[in-house]
Every structure is written in C-alpha cells, then in structure tokens.
Coordinates of C-alpha atoms in Angstrom, one line a residue:
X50 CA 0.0 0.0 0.0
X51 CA 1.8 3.1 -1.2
X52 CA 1.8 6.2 1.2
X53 CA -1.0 8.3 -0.7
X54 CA -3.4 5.6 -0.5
X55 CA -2.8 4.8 3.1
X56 CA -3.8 8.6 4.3
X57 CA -6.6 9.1 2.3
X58 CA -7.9 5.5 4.2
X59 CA -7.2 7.2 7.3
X60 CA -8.6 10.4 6.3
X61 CA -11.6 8.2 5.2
X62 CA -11.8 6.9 8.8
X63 CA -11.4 9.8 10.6
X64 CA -14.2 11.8 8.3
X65 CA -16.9 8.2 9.4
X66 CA -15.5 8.2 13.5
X67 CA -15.9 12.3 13.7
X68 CA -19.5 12.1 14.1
X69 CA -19.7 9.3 16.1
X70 CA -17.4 10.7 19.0
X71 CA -19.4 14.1 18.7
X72 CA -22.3 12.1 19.2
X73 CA -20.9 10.6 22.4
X74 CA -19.4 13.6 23.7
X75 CA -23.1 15.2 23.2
X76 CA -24.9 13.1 25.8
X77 CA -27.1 14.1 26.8
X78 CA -28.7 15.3 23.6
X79 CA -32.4 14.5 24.4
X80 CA -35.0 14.4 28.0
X81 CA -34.1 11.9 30.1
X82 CA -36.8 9.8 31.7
X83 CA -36.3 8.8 35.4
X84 CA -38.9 5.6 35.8
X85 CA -40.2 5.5 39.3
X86 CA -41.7 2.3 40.3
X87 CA -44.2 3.2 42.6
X88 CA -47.2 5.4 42.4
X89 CA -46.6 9.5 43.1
X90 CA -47.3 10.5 46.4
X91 CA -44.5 8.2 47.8
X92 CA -41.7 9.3 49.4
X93 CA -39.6 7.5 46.1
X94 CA -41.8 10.0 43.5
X95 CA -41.1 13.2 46.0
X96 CA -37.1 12.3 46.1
X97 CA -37.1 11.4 42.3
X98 CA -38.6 14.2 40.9
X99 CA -36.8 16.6 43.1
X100 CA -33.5 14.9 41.9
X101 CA -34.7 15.7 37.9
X102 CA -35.1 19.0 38.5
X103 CA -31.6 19.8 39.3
X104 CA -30.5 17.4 37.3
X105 CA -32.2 18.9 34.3
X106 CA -30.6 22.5 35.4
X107 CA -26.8 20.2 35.9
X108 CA -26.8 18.7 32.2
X109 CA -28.9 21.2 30.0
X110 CA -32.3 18.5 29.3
X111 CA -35.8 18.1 30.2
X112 CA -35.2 15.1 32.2
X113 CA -39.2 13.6 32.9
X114 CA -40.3 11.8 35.8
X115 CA -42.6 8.5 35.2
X116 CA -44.6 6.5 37.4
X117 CA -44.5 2.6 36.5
X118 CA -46.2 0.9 40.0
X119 CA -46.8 -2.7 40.4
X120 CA -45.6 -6.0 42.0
X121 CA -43.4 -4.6 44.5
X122 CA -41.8 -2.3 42.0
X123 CA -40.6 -4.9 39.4
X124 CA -42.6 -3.6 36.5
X125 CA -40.9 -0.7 36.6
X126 CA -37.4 -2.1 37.2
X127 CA -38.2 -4.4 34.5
X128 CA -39.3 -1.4 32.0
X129 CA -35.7 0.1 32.9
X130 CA -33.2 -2.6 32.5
X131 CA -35.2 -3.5 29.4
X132 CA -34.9 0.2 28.0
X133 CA -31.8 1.1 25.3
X134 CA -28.4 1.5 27.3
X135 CA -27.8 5.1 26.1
X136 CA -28.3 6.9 29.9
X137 CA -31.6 8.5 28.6
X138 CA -33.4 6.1 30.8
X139 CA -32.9 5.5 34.9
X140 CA -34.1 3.8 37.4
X141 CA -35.1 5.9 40.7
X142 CA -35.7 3.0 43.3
X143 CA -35.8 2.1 47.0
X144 CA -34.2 -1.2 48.4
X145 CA -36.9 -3.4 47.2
X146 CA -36.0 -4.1 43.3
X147 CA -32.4 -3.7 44.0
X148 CA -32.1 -5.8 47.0
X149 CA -34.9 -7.1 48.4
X150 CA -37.4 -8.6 45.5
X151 CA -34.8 -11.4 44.0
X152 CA -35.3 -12.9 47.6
X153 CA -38.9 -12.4 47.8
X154 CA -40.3 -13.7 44.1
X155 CA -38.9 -16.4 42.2
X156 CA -38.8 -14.3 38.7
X157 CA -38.9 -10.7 39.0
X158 CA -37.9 -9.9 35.8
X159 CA -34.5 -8.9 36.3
X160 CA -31.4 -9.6 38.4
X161 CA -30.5 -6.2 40.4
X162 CA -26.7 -7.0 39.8
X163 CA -26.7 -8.2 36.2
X164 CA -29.7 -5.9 35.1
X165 CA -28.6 -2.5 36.0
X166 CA -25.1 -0.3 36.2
X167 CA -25.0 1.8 39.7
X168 CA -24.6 5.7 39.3
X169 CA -25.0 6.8 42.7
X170 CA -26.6 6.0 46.6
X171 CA -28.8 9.1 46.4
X172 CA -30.0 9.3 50.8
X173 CA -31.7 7.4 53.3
X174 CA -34.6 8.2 55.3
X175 CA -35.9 7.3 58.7
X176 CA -38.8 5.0 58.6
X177 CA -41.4 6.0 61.0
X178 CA -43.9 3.7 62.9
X179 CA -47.2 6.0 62.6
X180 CA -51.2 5.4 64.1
X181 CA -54.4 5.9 62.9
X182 CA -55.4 9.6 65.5
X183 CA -58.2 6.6 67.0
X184 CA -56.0 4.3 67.8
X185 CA -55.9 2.8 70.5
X186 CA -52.4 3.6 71.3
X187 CA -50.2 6.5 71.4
X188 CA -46.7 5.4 72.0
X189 CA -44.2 2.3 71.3
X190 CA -44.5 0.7 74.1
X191 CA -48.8 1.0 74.2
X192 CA -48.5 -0.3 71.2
X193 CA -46.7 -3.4 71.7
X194 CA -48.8 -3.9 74.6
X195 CA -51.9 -3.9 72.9
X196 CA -50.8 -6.4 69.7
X197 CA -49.9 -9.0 72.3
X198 CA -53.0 -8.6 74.6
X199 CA -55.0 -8.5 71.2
X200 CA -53.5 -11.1 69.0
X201 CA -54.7 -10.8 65.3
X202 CA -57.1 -7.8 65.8
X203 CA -54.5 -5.0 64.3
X204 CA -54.5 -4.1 60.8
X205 CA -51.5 -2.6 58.9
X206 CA -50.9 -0.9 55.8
X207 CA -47.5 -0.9 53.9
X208 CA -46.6 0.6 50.9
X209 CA -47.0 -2.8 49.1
X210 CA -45.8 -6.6 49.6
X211 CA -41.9 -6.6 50.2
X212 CA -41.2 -3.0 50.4
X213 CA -39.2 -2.4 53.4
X214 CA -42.2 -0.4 55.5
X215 CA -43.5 -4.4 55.1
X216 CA -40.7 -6.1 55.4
X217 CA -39.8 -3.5 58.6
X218 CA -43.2 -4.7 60.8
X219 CA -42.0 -8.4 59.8
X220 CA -39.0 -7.9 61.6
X221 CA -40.4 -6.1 64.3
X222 CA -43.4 -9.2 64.1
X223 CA -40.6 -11.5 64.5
X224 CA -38.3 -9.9 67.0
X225 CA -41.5 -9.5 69.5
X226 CA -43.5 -12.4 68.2
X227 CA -46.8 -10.4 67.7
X228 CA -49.9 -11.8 65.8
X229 CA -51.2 -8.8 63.3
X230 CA -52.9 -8.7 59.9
X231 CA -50.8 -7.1 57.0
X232 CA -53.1 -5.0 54.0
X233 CA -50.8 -4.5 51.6
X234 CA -51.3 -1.0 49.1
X235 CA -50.0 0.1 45.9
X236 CA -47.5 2.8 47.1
X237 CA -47.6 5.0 50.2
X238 CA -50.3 7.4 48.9
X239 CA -53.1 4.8 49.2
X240 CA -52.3 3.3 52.3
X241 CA -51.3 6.6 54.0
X242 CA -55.1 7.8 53.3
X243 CA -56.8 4.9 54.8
X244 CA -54.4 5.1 57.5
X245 CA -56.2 8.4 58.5
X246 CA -59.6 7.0 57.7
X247 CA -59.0 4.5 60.3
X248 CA -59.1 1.5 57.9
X249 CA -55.6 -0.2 59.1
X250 CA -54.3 1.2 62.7
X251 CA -50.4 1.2 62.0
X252 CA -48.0 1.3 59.5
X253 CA -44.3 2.1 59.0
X254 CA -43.7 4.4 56.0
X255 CA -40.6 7.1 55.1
X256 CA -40.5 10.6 56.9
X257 CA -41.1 12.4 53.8
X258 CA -44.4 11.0 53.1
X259 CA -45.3 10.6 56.7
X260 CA -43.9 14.0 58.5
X261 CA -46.6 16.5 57.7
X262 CA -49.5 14.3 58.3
X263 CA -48.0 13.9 61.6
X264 CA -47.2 17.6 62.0
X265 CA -50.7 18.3 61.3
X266 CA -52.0 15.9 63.5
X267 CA -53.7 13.4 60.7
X268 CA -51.1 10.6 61.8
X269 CA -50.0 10.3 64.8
X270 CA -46.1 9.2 65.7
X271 CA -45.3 6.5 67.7
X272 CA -41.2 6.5 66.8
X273 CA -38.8 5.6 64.2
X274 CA -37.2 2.6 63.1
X275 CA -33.1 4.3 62.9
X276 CA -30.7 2.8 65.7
X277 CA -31.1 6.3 67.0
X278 CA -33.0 9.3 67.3
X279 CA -33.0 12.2 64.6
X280 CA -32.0 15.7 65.1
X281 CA -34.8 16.4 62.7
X282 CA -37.6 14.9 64.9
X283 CA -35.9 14.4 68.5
X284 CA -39.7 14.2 69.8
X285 CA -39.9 10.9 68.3
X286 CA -38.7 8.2 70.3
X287 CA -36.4 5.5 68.1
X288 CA -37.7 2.4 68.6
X289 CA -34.9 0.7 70.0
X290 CA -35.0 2.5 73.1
X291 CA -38.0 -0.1 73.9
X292 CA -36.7 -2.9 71.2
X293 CA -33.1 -3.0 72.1
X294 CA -31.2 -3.4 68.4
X295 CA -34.0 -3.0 66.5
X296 CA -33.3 -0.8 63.0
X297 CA -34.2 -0.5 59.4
X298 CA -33.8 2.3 57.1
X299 CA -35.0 2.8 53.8
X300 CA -32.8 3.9 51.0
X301 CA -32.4 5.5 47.4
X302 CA -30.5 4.7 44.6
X303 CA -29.9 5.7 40.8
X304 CA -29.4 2.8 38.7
X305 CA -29.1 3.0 34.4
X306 CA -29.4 -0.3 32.1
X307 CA -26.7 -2.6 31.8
X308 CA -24.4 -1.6 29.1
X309 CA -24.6 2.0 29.5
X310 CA -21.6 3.8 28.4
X311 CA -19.1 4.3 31.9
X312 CA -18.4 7.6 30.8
X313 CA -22.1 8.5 31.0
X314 CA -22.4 6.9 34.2
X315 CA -19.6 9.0 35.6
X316 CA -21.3 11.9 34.5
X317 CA -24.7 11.2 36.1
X318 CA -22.3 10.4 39.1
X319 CA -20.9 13.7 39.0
X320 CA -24.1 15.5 38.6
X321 CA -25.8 14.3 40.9
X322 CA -22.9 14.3 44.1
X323 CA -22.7 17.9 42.9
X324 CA -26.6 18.5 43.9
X325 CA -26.2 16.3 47.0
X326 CA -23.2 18.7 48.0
X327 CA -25.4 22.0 47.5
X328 CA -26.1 23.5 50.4
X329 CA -29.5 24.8 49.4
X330 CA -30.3 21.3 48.7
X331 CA -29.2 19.5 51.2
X332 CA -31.4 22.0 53.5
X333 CA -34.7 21.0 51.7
X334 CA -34.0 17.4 52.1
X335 CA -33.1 17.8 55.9
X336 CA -36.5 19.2 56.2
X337 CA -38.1 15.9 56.0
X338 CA -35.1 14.0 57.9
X339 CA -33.6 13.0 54.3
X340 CA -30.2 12.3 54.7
X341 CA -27.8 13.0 51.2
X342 CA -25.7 10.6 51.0
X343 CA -23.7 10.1 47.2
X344 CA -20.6 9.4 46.6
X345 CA -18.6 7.0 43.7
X346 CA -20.2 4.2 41.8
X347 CA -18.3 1.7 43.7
X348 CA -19.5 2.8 47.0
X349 CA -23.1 1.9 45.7
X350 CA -21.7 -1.3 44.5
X351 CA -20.2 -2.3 48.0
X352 CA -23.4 -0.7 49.5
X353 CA -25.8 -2.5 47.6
X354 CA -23.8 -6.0 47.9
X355 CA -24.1 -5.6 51.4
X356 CA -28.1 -4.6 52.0
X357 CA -29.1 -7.7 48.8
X358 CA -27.0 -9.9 52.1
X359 CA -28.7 -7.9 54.9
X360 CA -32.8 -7.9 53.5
X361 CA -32.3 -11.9 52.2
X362 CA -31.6 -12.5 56.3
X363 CA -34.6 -10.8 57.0
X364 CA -36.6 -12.2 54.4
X365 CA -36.1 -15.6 55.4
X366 CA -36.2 -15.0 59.4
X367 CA -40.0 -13.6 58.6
X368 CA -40.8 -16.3 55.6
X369 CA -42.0 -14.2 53.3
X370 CA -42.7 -15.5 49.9
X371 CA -44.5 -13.7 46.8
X372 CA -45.5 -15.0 43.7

C-alpha cells in the first residue's frame, strides 16, 4: 500500500469516526426519563422528581419523571433494564427491586446485579412507625402492649408486599413475636389515606411521606425505626430505646441499564454528588429527615452488595414469599 493511499484511508476513517465521538461527547442530547416504580405520592416520586429538577438545570435537558407501579416495584425495574443503554433512561428505586425482591419472588424480571449499572446512593430516610389519631395507642411501648393482649385484631398498611415499611413490621413481628394482619397498598399514597380514615391502625412508611400528616395531627407518631433518634424529629422516640437493636432504614438509589456507556455513568455520578453537596439542597431534604448521601459508583456497588446480604436475612427469618 503506497503512502498516498494509506492517508486518504485514514482520512476516510477519521471523516466516518468524527461524528460518532461528537455524538458521544453530546450526551445528553435529548430528556431523560427517570422511571419511578411506585405510584406519586410516595416518598420514592417526592425524592425522584426533586432529583430531575436539578438534574435537568446540571446537564442542559428536560429530564421527565414517570410513574410505573406494580408487583413490588418490578414492573418498573423491568421497563428500565429492558430500556436502550444510552443513559436517557434510569431507574429511581428504594431497596426493594435492587435488594430485596430477588429474595422475595422467584422471577422478578431482572437480576438487580446483572440488570442494572449503579450511578450513585442518592439518601436514606428514617422510617417512621405512625397510628391511625383513633387508635388505640399513642406510643411504642402502648403499642406493643396492645398487639400482644390482642392477637390478630390490628390491621397494617404498607406501601406494598416486600417493600421495606412491610418487610420493617415483619421484623419487628418477628423480633417480638406479635400476631397482626398485614393489607398491603400500591404505594404509600393509598395506604397513608386509609391510615387516617382508620381503615388499618399502623403502618411504618418514610419521613417524607409521613412527616406533615403527623405535623398536622392526621397521623399520629409512635417512633422511628433508625438505631437512634433524629435531630430532625428528636420528639420521636427511636424504637430501639423499647426494642433493644432494632433498626431498618430505607434507601435510594440511581441505577441505568446494563451496558450504558461508563463515561455517561460518571457523568450522572458527578451531577448528581454535585446537587447532593449543595447546600441549598441539602437543607430541603433535611427538612423531612432525608439524609444526602452520594458518593462513587463503587461505593453503591459495596453498599448495595451488602443490603441484597442484609434484606435476604430478614426475608427468610420472617418467611416471606411472593408469587
């Protein structure tokens, strides 16, 4: 191949691999959509959509927020590591499809590991234990006492079969050995409002979605399930003043199909510790006891090895199973 020849090929190649790296270099170059997968109202829909709004001020896009609800929140996990790997989709999700559901159902749809590339741990939030204002108990330890002189006559909600304000009264079920009735809802919305109607008595949901039902005297609070109490809501007792050890917490995480570009993924990573080290922000999500957390994608990776250990524990001490 004479010398002539060989640079035009290579100016040939260069002219074909131009608009391909400008192309890369562009993400992202249309709205992203963030899949919830729970209904809004929940404290997972208030997080998420706060989250696209700055994220859609950080990288220059209309970046959507969409609801997919169902079984536990695989539909929508299932939707997401389905989508194209191009970072224009994610996956805004609480423990349940990325640590707890593969434990619970034989075939959710997806493998949380396999399925899905980290970004970043977005926060965590105290999980409160809350009462119907009729109930008839008004703190931890009234309440306990009335499950075990009333075996099988309380009702709870939960956000919906294997989400952790579920699994969290299993383990307190277990841990105490009390005999109550578990209604399971579609999302937090649903079961927070017959909560108040006096339909189901208790129920352990997220401080965002619980706080200013309590603050306005529509729930009332009985504690929270953190090892300790929170500066946020000293007034609430944490549970394991009266359950010694006792603690869950429920978390949030940012997740992108499998295959998505890593430089995209370090981007999102980027963005989104950015947001989570803005003061202004970080001072709305204190409001409702929110704690920012962020940090590299293999931080998530550690952390979510360790809670898919953790939840499969619990899931097996309370034998639950879902189809």
């Amino acid at each position: 191949m004479n010398n002539a020849l060989a640079l035009s090929i290579l100016l040939g190649l260069s002219t074909l691999l131009a608009p391909m790296t400008a192309a890369q270099a562009a993400y992202p170059d249309r709205p992203i959509t963030v899949v919830v997968p729970f209904p809004p109202g929940g404290t997972t829909d208030i997080l998420a959509r706060q989250f696209a709004a700055k994220l859609g001020d950080a990288v220059g896009q209309t970046v959507v927020v969409e609801n997919r609800p169902g079984a536990g929140g695989n539909i929508g996990a299932q939707s997401v590591a389905r989508a194209n790997p191009n970072g224009h989709t994610l996956l805004f999700s609480t423990a349940g499809p990325l640590s707890i559901n593969q434990h619970l159902y034989a075939n959710p749809g997806y493998d949380p590991v396999k399925s899905f590339k980290p970004v970043v741990l977005f926060a965590s939030v105290p999980i409160m234990l809350v009462s119907s204002p009729n109930a008839p108990f008004k703190t931890v330890v009234e309440f306990i006492d009335y499950a075990k002189q009333n075996p099988g006559t309380i009702s709870y909600g939960s956000q919906g079969n294997g989400t952790t304000s579920h699994l969290t009264m299993e383990l307190l079920k277990t841990t105490l050995d009390l005999n109550m009735q578990h209604i399971p809802y579609r999302g937090s919305a649903p079961a927070s409002a017959d909560l108040m109607a006096g339909y189901v008595s208790v129920m352990f949901d997220n401080s965002p979605s619980t706080l200013p039902f309590v603050q306005s005297g529509k729930m009332h609070g009985l504690g929270i399930a953190s090892a300790q109490r929170v500066d946020s809501m000293k007034e609430l007792p944490a549970i394991a003043e009266t359950v010694p050890g006792f603690s869950s917490e429920a978390w949030f995480g940012i997740v992108a199909p499998a295959n998505t570009p890593d430089a995209v993924i370090e981007q999102l990573n980027q963005a989104t510790n950015d947001m989570l080290s803005s003061e202004d922000f970080r001072a709305v999500l204190n409001k409702s006891g929110t704690q920012p957390l962020g940090g590299s994608v293999q931080d998530f990776v550690t952390f979510r090895d360790a809670e898919i250990e953790k939840w499969g524990r619990i899931v097996e001490q309370a034998g639950v199973k879902l189809d």
